[in-house]
Structure formats: structure tokens, C-alpha cells
Short mmCIF file of C-alpha atoms in Angstrom, two decimals:
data_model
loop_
_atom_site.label_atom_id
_atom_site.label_comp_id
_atom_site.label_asym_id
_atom_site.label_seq_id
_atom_site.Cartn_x
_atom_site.Cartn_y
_atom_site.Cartn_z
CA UNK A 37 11.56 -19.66 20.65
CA UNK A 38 8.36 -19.02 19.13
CA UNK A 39 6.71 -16.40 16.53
CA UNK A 40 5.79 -13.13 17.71
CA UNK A 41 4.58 -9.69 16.40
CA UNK A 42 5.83 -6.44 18.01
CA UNK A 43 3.74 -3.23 17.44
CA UNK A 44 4.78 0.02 19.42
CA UNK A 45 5.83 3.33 18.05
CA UNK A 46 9.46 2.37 18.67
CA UNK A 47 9.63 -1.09 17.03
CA UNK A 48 9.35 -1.66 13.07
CA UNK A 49 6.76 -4.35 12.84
CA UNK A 50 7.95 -7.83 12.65
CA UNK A 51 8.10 -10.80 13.42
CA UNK A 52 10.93 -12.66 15.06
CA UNK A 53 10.81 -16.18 14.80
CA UNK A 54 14.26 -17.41 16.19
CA UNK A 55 17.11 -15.40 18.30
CA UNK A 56 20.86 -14.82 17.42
CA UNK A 57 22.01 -17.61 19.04
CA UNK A 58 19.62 -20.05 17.12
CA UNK A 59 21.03 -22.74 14.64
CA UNK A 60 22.44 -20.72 11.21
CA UNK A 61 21.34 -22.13 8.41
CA UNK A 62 20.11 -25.75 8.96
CA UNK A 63 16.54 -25.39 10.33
CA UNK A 64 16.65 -28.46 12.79
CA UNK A 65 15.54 -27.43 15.94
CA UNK A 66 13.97 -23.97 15.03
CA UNK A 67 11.81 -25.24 12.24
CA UNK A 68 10.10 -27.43 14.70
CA UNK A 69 8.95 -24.05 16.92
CA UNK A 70 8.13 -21.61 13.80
CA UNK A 71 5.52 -21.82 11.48
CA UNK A 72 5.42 -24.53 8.73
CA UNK A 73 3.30 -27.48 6.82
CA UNK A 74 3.89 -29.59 9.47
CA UNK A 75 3.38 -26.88 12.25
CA UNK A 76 -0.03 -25.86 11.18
CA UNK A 77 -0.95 -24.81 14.60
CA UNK A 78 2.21 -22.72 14.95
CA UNK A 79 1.02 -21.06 11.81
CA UNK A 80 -2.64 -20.30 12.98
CA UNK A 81 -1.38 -19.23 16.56
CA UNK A 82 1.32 -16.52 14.48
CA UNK A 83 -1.88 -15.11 12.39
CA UNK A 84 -3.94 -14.51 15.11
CA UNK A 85 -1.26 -13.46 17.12
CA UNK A 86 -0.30 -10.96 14.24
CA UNK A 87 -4.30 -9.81 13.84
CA UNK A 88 -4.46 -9.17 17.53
CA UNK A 89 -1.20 -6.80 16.93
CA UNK A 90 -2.76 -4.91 14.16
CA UNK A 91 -6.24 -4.28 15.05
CA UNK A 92 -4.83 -2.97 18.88
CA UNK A 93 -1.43 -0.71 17.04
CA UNK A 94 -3.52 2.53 17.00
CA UNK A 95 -4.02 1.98 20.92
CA UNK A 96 -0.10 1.82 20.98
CA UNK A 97 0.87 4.98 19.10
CA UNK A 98 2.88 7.78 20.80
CA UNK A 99 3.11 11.64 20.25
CA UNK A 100 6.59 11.37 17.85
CA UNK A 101 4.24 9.14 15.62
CA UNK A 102 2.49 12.03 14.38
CA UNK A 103 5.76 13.08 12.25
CA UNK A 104 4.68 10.02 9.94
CA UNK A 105 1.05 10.30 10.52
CA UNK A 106 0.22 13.48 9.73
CA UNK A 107 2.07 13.59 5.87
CA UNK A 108 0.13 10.38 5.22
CA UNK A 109 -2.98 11.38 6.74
CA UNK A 110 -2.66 14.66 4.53
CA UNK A 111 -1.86 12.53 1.48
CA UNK A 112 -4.50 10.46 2.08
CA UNK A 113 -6.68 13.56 2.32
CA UNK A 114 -5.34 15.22 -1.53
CA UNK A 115 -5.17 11.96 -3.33
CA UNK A 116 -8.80 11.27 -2.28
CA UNK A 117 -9.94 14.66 -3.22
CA UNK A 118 -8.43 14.48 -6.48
CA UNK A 119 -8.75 11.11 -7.31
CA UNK A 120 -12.47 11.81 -9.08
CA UNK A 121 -10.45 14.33 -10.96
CA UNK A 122 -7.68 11.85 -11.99
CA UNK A 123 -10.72 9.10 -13.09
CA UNK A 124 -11.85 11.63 -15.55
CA UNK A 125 -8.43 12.44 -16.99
CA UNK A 126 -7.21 8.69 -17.38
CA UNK A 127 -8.14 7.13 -20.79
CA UNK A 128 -10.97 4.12 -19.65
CA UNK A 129 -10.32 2.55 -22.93
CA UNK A 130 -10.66 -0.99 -22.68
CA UNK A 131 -6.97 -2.02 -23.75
CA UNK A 132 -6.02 0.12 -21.11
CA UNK A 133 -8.20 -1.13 -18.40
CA UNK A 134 -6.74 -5.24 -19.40
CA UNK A 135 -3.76 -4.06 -19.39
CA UNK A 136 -3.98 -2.38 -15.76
CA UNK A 137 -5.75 -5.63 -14.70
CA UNK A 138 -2.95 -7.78 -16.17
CA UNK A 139 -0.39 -5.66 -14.61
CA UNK A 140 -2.21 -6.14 -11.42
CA UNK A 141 -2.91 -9.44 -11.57
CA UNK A 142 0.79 -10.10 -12.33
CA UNK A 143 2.41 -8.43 -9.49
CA UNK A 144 -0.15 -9.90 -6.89
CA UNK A 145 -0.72 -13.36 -8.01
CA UNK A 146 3.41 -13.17 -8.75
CA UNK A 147 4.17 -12.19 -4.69
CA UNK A 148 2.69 -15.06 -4.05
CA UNK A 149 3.95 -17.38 -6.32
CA UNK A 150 7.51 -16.31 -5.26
CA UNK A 151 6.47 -16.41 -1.73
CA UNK A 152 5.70 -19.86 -2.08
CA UNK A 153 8.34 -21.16 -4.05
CA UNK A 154 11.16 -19.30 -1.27
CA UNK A 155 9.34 -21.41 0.85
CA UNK A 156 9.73 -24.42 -1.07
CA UNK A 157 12.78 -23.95 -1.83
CA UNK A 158 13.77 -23.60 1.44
CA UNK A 159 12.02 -26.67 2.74
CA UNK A 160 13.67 -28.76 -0.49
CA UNK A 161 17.23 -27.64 0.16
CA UNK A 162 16.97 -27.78 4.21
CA UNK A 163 17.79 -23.18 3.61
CA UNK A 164 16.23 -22.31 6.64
CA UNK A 165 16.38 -18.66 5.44
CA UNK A 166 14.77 -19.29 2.39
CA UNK A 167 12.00 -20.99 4.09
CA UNK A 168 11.05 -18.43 6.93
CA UNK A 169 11.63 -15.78 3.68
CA UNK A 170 9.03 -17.23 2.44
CA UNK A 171 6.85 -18.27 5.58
CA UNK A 172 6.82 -14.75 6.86
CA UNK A 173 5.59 -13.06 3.20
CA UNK A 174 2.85 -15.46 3.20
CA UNK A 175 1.69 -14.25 6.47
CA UNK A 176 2.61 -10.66 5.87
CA UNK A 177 -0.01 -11.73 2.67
CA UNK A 178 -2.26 -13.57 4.48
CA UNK A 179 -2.59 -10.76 7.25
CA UNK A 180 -2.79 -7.61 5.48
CA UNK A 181 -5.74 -9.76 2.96
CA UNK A 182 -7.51 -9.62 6.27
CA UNK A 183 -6.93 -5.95 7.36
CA UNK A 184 -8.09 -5.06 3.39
CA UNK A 185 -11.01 -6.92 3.56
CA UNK A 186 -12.31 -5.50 6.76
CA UNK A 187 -11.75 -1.84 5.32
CA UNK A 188 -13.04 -2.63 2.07
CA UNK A 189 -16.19 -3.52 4.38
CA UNK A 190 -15.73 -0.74 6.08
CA UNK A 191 -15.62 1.90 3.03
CA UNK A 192 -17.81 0.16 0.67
CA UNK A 193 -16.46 2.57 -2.04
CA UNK A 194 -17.44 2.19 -5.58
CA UNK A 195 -15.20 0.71 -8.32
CA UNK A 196 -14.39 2.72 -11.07
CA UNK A 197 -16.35 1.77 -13.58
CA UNK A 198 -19.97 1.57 -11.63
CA UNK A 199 -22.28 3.66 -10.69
CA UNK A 200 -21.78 7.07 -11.76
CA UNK A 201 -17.81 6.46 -11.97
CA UNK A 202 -17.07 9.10 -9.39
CA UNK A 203 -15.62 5.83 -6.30
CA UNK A 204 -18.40 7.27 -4.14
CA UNK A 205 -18.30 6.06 -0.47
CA UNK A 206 -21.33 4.00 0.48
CA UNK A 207 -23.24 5.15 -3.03
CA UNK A 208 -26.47 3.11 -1.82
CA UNK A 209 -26.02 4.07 1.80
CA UNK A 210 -25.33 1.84 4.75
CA UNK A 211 -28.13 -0.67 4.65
CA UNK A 212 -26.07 -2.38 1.44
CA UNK A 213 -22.66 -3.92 2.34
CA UNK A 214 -20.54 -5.18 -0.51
CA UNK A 215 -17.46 -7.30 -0.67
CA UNK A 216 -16.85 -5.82 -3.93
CA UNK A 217 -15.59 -2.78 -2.92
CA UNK A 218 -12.48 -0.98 -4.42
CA UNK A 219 -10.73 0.37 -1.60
CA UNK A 220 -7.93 -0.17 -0.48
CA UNK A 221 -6.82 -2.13 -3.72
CA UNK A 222 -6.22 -5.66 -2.74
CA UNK A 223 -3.42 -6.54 -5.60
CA UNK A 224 -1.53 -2.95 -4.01
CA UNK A 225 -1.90 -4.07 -0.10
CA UNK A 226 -0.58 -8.10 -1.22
CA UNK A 227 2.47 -6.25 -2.87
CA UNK A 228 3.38 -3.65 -0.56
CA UNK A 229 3.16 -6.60 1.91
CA UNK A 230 4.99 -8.81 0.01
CA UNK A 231 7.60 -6.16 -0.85
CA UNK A 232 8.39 -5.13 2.79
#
């Protein structure tokens, strides 16, 4: 069987790249229909399939989905209120701000790095679960960078430490498009990704 992507209110969203009945542990037949370095195809066909599933989920939400939407929506609302407030209050000394950036840096640049080497791993040592661990967090990666970028398009919200420091939304209005912008953070999205 081949990779798919399953949005709906009553499905987590996943992928499911072989059934219960598939081969345990070896890889032999499945790796040949799933995503890998020698399936490059496979691999573009599962990341557009995946982008077609995110950009469409909102058109498959149902009424009981509003018991999640609403808190975040309302948390969404307070932290961005506040979060002007919060820039004021936290020290923007500039040990501080390396260290953030290292921490960052770290945690992204490290999902991948173990990401990759799952998958390597996995293709070394013929672990087939090792290898689709690590094929699937690459996409998970590789797709949410996408869905990131497109809102950080979308937002064009100020970094921190330009402009007037207040993360303004579109400070220079909407003839001036940036792909600098700060939200949503890129290093968060890769390891929330990563992470589920």
C-alpha cells in the first residue's frame, strides 16, 4: 500500500504507510511502495498529497471541533494581546538573546539531525521502523516548513528587535511582503512537528 494523509475531525492526522498485515520488521516489500532515497517520487507524491490535506482540513471540520478550537482560538487571542507586554518585561540583553537563538537553533537543527539519522539508521540496519520513524518526521518537517512559510507571508509580523519592537502586523502595510517575518516561529513549528 501506499502513503496517505487523513484529515477529518474524527481522525488524528497521519500518515499510514503500510497495513497490519504488512511485513514486521524487515522492510522488503513495503519499502519499495513508501517513501525513500530510492523512491523519490513516492516521496514528492506523499508531500503534495500531505499539502493538499492541510490547506483543504478547515473545509473538513465539524461542530464537536469547536471544543478544541475555541480554547486555542482564545489563547491565541490573550497571548497576542499580551505578548507586546511580555517583550517589554523580558531582559533584551544580548547574552540573553544568543542564548535564546542557541537554544533555538539547537532544538530545530537537532529534530532534524535525529530525524535523519532514525532514518539512516534504519536504512543501515534493514529496521524498517526506524526508517519510516524517521521518513515520516522529515515530512512532518518538511510539511509544516511549508504551512509556516505561507503564514509568515501571510502575517508579515515584525521581529522583535525591529521597528519599534512592538511585532506589529504588516508595520509598512501590504504593498511590502517579507520572508523575514517572525510569526509563527519556524524553529517552534519544526519541533512541535518533529515532536508529534
Amino acid at each position: 500500500s501506499s502513503s496517505s494523509f487523513s484529515v477529518s475531525g474524527d481522525d488524528d492526522l497521519s500518515h499510514s504507510t503500510h497495513d497490519a498485515s504488512g511485513p514486521p520488521n524487515d522492510g522488503s516489500s513495503h519499502q519499495a511502495n513508501s517513501c525513500d532515497v530510492t523512491q523519490l517520487r513516492l516521496c514528492l507524491r506523499d508531500f503534495l498529497s500531505d499539502q493538499a490535506g492541510i490547506w483543504i482540513s478547515p473545509l473538513r471540520l465539524h461542530a464537536h471541533d469547536v471544543l478544541w478550537l475555541l480554547p486555542l482560538a482564545g489563547a491565541t487571542a490573550v497571548s497576542l494581546h499580551y505578548d507586546v507586554q511580555t517583550l517589554q518585561q523580558v531582559s533584551t540583553s544580548p547574552n540573553r538573546i544568543r542564548i535564546s537563538n542557541d537554544l533555538s537553533n539547537a532544538g530545530a537543527y537537532g529534530a532534524i539531525g535525529v530525524a535523519g539519522a532514525a532514518y539512516l539508521i534504519g536504512k543501515i540496519t534493514h529496521n524498517e521502523t526506524a526508517r519510516e520513524t524517521g521518513v515520516l518526521s522529515l515530512e512532518a518537517i518538511a510539511d509544516s516548513s511549508v504551512v509556516t512559510e505561507v503564514l509568515k507571508l501571510a502575517t508579515n509580523r515584525e521581529r522583535p528587535y525591529m521597528g519599534t519592537g512592538q511585532g506589529r502586523f504588516w508595520p509598512d502595510g501590504s504593498n511590502i511582503y517579507t520572508t523575514d517575518g517572525s510569526f509563527p516561529s519556524e524553529h517552534a513549528t519544526i519541533i512541535w512537528a518533529f515532536s508529534h
